[in-house]
Coordinates of C-alpha atoms in Angstrom, one line a residue:
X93 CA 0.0 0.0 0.0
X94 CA 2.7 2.3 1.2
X95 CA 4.7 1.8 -2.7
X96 CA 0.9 2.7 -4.7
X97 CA 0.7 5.5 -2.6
X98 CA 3.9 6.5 -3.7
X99 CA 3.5 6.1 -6.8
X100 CA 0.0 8.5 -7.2
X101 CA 1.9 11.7 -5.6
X102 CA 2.8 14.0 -8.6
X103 CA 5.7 14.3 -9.9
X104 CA 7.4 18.2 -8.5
X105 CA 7.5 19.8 -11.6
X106 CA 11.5 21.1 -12.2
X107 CA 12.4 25.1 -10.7
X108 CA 12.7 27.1 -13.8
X109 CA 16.5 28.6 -14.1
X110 CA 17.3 32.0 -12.7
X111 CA 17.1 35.0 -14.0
X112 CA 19.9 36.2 -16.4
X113 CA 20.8 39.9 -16.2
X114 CA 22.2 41.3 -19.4
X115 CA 23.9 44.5 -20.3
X116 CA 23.2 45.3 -23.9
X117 CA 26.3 47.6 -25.5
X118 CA 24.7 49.2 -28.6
X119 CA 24.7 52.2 -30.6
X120 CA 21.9 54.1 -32.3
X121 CA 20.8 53.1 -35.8
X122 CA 21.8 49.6 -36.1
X123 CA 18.6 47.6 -35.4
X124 CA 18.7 47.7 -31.6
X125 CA 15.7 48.4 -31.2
X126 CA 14.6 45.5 -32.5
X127 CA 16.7 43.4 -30.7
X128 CA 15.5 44.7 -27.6
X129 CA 11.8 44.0 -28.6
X130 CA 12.9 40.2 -28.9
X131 CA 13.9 40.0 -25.5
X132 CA 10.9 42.3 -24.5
X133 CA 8.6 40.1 -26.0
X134 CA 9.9 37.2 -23.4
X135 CA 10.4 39.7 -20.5
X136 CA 8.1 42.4 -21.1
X137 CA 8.3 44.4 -17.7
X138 CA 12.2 43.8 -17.4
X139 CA 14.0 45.2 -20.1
X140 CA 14.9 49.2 -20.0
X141 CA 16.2 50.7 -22.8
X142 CA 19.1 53.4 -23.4
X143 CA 19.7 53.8 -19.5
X144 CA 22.9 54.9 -20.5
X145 CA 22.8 57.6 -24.5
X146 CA 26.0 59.4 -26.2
X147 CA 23.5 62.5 -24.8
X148 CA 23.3 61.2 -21.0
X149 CA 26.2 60.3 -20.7
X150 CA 27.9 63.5 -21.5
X151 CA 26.2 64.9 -18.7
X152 CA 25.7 62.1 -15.7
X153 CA 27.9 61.0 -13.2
X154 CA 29.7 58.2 -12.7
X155 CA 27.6 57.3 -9.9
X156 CA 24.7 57.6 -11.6
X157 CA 25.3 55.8 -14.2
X158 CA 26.1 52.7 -12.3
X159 CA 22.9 52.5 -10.5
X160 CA 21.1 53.4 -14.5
X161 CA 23.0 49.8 -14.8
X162 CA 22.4 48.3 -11.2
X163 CA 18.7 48.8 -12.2
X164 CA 19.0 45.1 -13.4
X165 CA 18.7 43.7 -10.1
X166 CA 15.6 45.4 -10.0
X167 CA 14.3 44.8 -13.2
X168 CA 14.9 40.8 -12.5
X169 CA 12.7 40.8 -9.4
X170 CA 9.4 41.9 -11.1
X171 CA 6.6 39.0 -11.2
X172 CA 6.5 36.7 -12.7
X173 CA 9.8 35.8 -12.4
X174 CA 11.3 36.9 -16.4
X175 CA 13.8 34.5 -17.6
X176 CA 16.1 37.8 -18.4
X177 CA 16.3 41.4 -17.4
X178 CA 18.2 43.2 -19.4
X179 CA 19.7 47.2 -19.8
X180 CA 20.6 48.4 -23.1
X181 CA 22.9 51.4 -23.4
X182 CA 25.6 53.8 -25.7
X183 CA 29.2 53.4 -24.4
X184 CA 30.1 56.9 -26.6
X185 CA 29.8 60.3 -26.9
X186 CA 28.6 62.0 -29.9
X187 CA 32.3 63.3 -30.9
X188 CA 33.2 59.6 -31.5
X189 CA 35.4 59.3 -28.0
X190 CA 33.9 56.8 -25.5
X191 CA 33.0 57.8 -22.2
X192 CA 35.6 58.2 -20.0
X193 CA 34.2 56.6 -17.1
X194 CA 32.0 53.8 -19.1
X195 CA 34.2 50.8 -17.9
X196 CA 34.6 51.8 -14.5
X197 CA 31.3 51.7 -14.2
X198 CA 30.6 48.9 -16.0
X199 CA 32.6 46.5 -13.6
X200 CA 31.4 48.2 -10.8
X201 CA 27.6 47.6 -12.1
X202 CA 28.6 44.1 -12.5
X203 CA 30.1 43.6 -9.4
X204 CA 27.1 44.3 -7.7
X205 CA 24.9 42.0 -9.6
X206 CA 25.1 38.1 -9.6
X207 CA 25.3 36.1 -13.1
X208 CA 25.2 39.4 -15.7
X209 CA 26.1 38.5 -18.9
X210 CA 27.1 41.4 -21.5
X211 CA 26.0 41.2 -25.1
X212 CA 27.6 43.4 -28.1
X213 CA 24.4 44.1 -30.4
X214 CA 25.9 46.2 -34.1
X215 CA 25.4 46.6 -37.3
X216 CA 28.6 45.6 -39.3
X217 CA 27.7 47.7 -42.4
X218 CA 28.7 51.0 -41.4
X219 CA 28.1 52.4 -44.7
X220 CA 24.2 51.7 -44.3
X221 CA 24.5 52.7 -40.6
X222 CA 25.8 55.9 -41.5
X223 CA 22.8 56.3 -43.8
X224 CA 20.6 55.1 -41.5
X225 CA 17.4 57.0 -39.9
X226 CA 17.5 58.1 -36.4
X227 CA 14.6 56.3 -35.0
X228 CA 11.8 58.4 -37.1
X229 CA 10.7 55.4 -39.1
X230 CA 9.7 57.7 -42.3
X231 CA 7.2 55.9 -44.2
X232 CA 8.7 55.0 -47.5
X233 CA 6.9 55.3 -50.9
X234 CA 5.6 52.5 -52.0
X235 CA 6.8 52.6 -56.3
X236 CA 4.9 51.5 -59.2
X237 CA 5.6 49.3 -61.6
X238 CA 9.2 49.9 -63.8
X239 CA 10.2 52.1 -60.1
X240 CA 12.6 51.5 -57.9
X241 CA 13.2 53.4 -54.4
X242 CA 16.1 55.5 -54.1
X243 CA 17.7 56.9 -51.0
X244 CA 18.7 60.9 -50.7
X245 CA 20.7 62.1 -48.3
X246 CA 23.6 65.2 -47.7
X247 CA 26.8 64.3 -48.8
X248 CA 28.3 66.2 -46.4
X249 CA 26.4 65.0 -43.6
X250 CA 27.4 61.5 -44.4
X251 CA 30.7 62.6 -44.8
X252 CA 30.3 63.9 -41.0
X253 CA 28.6 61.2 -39.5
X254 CA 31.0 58.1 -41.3
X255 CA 34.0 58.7 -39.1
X256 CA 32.2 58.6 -36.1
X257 CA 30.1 55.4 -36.7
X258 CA 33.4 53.4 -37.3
X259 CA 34.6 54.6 -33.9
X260 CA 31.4 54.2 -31.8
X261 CA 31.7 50.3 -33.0
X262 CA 35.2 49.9 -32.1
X263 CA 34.4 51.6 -28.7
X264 CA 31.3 48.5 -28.2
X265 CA 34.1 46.2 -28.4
X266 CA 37.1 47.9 -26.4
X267 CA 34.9 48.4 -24.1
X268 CA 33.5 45.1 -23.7
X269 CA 36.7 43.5 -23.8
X270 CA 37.8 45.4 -20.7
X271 CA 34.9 45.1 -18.6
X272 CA 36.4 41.7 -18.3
X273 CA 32.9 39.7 -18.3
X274 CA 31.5 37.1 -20.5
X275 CA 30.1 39.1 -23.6
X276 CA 28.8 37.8 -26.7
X277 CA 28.6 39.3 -30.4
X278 CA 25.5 39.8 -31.9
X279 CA 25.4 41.0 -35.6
X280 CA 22.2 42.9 -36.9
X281 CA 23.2 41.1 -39.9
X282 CA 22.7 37.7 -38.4
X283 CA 19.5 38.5 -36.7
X284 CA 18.0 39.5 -40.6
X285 CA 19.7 36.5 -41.9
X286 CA 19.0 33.7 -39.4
X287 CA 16.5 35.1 -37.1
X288 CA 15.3 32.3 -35.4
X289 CA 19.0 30.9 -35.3
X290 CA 20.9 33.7 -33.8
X291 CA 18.7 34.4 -30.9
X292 CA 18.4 30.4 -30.4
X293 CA 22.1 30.4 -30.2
X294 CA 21.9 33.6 -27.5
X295 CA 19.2 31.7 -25.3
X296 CA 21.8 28.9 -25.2
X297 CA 24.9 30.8 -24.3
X298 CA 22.8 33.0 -21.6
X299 CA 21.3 29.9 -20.3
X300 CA 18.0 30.8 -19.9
X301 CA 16.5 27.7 -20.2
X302 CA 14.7 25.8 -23.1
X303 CA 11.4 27.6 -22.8
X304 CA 12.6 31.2 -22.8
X305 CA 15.0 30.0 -25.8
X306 CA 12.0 28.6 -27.8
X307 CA 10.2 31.9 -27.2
X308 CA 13.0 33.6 -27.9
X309 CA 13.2 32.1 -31.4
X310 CA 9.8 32.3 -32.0
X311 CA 10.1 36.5 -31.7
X312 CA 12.3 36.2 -34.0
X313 CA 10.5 34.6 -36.3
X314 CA 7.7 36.0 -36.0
X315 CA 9.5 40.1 -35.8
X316 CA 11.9 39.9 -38.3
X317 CA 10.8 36.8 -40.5
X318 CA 12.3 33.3 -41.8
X319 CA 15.6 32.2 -41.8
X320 CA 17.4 33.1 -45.4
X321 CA 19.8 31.3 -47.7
X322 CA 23.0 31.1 -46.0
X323 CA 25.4 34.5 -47.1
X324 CA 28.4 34.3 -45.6
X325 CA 30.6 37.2 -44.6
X326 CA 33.0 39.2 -45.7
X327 CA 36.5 38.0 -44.5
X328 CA 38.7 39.4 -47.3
X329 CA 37.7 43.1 -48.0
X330 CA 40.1 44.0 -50.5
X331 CA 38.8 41.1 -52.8
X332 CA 35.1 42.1 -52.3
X333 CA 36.1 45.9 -53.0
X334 CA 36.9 45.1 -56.2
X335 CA 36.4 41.4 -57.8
X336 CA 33.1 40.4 -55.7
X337 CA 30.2 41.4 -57.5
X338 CA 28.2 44.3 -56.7
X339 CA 25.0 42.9 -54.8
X340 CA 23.7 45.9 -53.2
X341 CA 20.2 46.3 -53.8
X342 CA 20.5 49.8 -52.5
X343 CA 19.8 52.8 -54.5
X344 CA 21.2 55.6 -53.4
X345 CA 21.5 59.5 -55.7
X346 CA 24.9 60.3 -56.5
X347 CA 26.4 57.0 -55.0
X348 CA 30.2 57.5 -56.6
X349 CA 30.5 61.0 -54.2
X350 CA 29.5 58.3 -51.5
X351 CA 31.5 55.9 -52.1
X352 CA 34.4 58.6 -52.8
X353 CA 33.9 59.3 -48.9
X354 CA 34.1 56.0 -48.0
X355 CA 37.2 55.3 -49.8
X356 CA 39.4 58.6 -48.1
X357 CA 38.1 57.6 -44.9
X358 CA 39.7 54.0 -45.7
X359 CA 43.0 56.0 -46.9
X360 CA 43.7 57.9 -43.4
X361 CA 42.9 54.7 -41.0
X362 CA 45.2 52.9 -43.3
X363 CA 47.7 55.9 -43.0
X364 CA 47.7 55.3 -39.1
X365 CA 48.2 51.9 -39.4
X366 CA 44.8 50.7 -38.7
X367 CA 43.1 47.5 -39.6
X368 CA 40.5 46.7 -42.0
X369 CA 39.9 50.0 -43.6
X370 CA 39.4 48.7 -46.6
X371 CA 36.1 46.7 -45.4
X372 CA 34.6 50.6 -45.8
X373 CA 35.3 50.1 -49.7
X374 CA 33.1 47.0 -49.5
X375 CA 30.4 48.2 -47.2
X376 CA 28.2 49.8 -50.4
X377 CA 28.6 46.8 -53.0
X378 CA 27.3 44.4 -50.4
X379 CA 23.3 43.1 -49.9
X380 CA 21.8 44.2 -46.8
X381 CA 22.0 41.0 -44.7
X382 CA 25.9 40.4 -45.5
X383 CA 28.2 40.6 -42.3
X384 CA 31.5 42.3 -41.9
X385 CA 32.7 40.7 -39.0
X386 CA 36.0 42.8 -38.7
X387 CA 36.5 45.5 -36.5
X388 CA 37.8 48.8 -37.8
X389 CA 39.8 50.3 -34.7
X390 CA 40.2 54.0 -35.6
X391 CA 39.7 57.2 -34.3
X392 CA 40.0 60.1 -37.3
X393 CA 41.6 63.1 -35.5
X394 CA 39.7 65.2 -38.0
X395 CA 36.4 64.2 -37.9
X396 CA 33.8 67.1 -36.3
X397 CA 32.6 66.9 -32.8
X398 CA 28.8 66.8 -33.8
X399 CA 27.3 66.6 -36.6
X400 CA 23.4 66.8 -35.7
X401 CA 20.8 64.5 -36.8
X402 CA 19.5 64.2 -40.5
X403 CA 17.5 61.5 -42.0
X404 CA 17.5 60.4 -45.2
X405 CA 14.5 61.0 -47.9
X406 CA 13.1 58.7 -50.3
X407 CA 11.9 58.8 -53.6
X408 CA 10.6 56.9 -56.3
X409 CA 12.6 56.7 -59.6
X410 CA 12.6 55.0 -63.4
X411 CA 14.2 52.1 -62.8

């Protein structure tokens, strides 16, 4: 009698893991915000965004920007228990230089809270970036038959704003790698690409459990789409710049003056000895969705402090 009774008590079903705080290191204009609607859609009351901008950060202390961060131990105590809590934020100013203090604080915020994990969300094509709205989501024209869109924007702005979106990526990973803690690289190129993958893969490394991984794929699938063919990145950028193929799909007025830009930019970071300038000579030729994994670590000396915000126009054109 004792072993039947046993046997009809239920199972205790397994304690789901514990939350994972993550740090998300971002810059504007390179899909973050979808990203952090992913992990919104499995969390929805524990993920803050932008704690930390190039704007705020000019102007907070150091102090206060560790307890923008240290928010995540709040943010991972809200009911029901998320599987994540996450803070995203801007390690730079709007000059191009990071901010001072980001690290510091950084490890500090970590130190306080248990488990954090820190992700590195960007978008490799800093060409697009560069050319990329700031948040306004203008409607685009939808074009009739023999049309084709085509992108307008200021030469000179872009010619402003491309020297400082090469440095605010290399300052994601600098200052990632000095925190010290666990991060992990995630390419707005392989979210477009392999939606459903990439943020499976992410679930897995944070360890948030099979569940919150499922759901976490299933966002993604259901945000940004199905997986694509397979493109794989750009490792050689000299060869792309000029035998690969051109397969933009991206019109854009006056594109040699562009591309002109992009190619004296890739002269002075080669001047200073820096690597993988010439990826900027690739950047327009390839599709949307194509990585450039490489890091281009300069600084230019004589880009301008701030060069405002300007958003491109669309139009419709012959094709």
């Amino acid at each position: 009698r004792a072993a039947a009774a046993r046997a009809t008590v239920p199972a205790r079903a397994a304690a789901p893991p514990p939350t994972v705080p993550i740090v998300v290191l971002k810059d504007g204009r390179s899909g973050s915000t979808v990203f952090a609607k992913l992990l919104k859609m499995v969390a929805p009351k524990s993920v803050e965004l932008e704690v930390i901008t190039k704007h705020k950060g000019a102007n907070m202390t150091s102090a206060a920007k560790v307890r923008a961060v240290a928010a995540l131990a709040r943010l991972a105590k809200t009911t029901p228990r998320p599987p994540l809590a996450a803070v995203t934020l801007c390690p730079s100013l709007h000059d191009g230089s990071r901010q001072a203090d980001i690290a510091a604080v950084l490890r500090e915020a970590l130190r306080r809270i248990d488990g954090a994990r820190v992700v590195v969300f960007s978008r490799s094509n800093l060409f697009r970036v560069a050319l990329a709205s700031h948040g306004t989501h203008r409607r685009k024209p939808a074009c009739g038959p023999g049309e084709v869109l085509e992108t307008r924007y200021p030469l000179q702005h872009f010619s402003c704003e491309l020297p400082h979106v090469v440095a605010y990526r290399a300052n994601l990973y600098a200052v990632a790698k000095e925190v010290g803690a666990p991060f992990r690289e995630i390419l707005f190129e392989d979210l477009i690409n392999d939606p459903a993958g990439t943020m499976s893969r992410l679930g897995a490394w944070l360890g948030v459990g099979a569940d919150a991984t499922r759901r976490l794929a299933d966002a993604a699938n259901a945000t940004v789409g199905p997986k694509r063919a397979p493109r794989p990145p750009v490792r050689d950028c000299v060869s792309a710049a000029t035998a690969a193929p051109d397969g933009s799909d991206f019109r854009l007025r006056n594109r040699p003056a562009f591309e002109a830009a992009l190619g004296a930019l890739a002269e002075r970071a080669a001047a200073t000895g820096a690597a993988n300038g010439a990826c900027l000579r690739a950047m327009p030729r390839a599709p949307n969705d194509q990585a450039f994994p490489s890091v281009i670590s300069f600084h230019d000396p004589a880009a301008r402090s701030d060069c405002g915000k300007k958003d491109p126009k669309y139009a419709c054109v012959a094709e």
